[in-house]
mmCIF file with all atom_site columns, C-alpha atoms in Angstrom:
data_model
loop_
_atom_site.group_PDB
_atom_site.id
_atom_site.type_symbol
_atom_site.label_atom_id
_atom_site.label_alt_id
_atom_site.label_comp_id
_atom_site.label_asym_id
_atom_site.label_entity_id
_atom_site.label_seq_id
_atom_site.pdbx_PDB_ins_code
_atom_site.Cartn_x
_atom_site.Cartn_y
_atom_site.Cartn_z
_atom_site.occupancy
_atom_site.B_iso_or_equiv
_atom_site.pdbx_formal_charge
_atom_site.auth_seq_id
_atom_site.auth_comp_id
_atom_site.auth_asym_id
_atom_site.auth_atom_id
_atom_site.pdbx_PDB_model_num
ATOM 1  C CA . UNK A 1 1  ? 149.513 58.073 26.813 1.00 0.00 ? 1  UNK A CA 1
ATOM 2  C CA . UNK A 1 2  ? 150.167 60.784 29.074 1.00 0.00 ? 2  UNK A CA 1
ATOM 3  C CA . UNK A 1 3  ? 148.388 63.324 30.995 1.00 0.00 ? 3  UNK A CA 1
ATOM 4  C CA . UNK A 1 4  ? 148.358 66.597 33.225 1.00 0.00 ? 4  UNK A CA 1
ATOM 5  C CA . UNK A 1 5  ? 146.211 68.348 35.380 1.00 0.00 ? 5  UNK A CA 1
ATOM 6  C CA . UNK A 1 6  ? 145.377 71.756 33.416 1.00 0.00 ? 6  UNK A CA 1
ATOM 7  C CA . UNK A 1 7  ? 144.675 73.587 36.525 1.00 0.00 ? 7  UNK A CA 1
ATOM 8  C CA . UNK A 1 8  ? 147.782 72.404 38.208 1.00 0.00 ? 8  UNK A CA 1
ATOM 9  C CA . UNK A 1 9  ? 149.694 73.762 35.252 1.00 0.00 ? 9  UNK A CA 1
ATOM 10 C CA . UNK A 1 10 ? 147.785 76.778 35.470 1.00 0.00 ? 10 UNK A CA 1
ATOM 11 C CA . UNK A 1 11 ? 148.680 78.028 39.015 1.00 0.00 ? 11 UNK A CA 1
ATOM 12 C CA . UNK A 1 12 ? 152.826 76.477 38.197 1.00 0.00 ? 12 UNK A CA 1
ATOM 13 C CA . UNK A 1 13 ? 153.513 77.515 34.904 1.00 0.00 ? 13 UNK A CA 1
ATOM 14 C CA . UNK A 1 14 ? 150.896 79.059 32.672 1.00 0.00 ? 14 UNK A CA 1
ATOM 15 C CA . UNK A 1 15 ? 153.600 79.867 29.831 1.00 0.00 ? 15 UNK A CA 1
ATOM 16 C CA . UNK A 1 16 ? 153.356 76.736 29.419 1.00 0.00 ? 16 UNK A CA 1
ATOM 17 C CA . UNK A 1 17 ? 149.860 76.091 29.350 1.00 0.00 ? 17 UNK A CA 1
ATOM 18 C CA . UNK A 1 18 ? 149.215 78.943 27.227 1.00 0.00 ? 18 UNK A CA 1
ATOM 19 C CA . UNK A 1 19 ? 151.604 77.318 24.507 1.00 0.00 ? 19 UNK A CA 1
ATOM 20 C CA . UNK A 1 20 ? 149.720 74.252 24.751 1.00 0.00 ? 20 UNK A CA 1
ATOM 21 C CA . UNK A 1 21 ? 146.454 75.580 24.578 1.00 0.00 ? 21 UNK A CA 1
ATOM 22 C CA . UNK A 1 22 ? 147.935 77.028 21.056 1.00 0.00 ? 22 UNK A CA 1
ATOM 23 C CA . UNK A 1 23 ? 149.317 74.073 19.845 1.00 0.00 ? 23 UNK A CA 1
ATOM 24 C CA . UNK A 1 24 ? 145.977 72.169 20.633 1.00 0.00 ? 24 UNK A CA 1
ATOM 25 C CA . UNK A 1 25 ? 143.670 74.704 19.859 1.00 0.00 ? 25 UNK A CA 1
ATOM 26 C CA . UNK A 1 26 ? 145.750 74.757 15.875 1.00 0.00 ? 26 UNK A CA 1
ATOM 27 C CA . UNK A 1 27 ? 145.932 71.466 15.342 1.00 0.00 ? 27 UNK A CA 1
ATOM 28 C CA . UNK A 1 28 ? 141.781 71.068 15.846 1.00 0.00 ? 28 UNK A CA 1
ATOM 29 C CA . UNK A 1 29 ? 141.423 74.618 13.616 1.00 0.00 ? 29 UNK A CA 1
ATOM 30 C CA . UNK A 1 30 ? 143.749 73.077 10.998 1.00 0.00 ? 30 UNK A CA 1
ATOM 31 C CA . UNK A 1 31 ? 142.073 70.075 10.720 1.00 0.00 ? 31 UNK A CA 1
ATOM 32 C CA . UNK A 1 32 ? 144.049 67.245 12.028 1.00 0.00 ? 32 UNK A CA 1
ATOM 33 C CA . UNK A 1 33 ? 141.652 66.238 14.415 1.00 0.00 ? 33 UNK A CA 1
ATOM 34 C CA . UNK A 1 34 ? 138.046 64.813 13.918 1.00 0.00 ? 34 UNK A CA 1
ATOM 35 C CA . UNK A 1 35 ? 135.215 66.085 16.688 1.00 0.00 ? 35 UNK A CA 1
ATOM 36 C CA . UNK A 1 36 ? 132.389 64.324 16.319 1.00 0.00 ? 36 UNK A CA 1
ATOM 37 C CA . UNK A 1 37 ? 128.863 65.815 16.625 1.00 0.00 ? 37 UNK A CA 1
ATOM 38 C CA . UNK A 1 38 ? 126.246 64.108 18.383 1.00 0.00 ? 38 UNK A CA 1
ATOM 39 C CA . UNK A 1 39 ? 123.752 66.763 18.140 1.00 0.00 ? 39 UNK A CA 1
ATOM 40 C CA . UNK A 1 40 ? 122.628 70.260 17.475 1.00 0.00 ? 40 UNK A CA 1
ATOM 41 C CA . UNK A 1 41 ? 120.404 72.296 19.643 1.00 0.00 ? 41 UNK A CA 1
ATOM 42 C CA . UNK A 1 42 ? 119.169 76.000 19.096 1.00 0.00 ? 42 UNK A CA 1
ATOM 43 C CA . UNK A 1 43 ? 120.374 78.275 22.079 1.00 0.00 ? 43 UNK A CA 1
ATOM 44 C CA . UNK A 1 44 ? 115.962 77.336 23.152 1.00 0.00 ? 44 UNK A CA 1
ATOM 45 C CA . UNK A 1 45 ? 116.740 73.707 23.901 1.00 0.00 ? 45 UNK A CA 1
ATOM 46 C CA . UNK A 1 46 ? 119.945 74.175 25.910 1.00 0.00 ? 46 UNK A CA 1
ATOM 47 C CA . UNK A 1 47 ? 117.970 72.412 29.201 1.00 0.00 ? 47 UNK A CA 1
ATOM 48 C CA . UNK A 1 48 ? 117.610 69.352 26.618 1.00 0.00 ? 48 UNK A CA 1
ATOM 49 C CA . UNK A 1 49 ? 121.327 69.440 25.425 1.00 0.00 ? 49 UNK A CA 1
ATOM 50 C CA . UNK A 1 50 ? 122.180 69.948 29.389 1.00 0.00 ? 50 UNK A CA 1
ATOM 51 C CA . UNK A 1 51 ? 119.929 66.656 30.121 1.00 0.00 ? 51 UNK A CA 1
ATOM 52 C CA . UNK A 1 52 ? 121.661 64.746 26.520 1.00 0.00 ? 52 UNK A CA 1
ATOM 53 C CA . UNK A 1 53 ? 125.244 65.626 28.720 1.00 0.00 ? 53 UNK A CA 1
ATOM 54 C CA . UNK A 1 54 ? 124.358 64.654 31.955 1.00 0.00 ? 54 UNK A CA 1
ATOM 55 C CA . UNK A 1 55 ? 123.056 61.115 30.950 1.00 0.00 ? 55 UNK A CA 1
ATOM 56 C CA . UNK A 1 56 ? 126.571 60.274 29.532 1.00 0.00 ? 56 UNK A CA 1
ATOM 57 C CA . UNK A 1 57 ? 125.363 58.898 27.026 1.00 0.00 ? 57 UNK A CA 1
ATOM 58 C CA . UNK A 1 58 ? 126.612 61.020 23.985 1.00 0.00 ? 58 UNK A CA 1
ATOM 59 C CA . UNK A 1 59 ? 129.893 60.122 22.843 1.00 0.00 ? 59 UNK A CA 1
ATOM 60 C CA . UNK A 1 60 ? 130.101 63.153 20.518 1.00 0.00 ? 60 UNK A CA 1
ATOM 61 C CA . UNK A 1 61 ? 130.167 67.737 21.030 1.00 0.00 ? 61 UNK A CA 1
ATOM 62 C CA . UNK A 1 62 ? 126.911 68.856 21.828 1.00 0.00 ? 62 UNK A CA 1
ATOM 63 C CA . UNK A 1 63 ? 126.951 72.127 20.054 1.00 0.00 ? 63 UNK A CA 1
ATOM 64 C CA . UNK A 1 64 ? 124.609 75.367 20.766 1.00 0.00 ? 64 UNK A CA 1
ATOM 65 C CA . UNK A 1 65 ? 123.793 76.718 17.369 1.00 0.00 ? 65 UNK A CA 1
ATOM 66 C CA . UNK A 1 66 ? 123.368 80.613 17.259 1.00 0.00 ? 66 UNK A CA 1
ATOM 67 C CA . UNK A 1 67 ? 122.387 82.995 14.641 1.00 0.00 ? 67 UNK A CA 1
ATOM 68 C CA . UNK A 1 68 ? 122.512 81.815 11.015 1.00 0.00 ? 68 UNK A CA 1
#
């Protein structure tokens, strides 16, 4: 596996970032990759979502519900 630092390819070549940012961000909206949820909190229990993150103990999204 391989990595790169996102903010170093920001400041040396964002063309390239932004076409990896597509790439990623279409292969998640077309369904090829699985995001678990942990848990769902309405935009009122954000502090408890924020406390759920900072334990590290989630190994899923934490997702902010809004609206219906």
């Amino acid at each position: 596996m391989a990595g790169f630092s996102i903010l170093e390819l920001a400041a040396s070549d964002p063309a390239t970032l932004r076409a990896v940012a597509k790439r990623a961000f279409r292969t998640v909206t077309d369904g090829h990759v699985d995001l678990p949820v942990t848990a769902e909190f309405a935009p009122a229990d954000a502090a408890e979502a924020h406390l759920l993150m900072e334990g590290r103990t989630s190994t899923g999204k934490l997702v902010l519900r809004t609206g219906g």
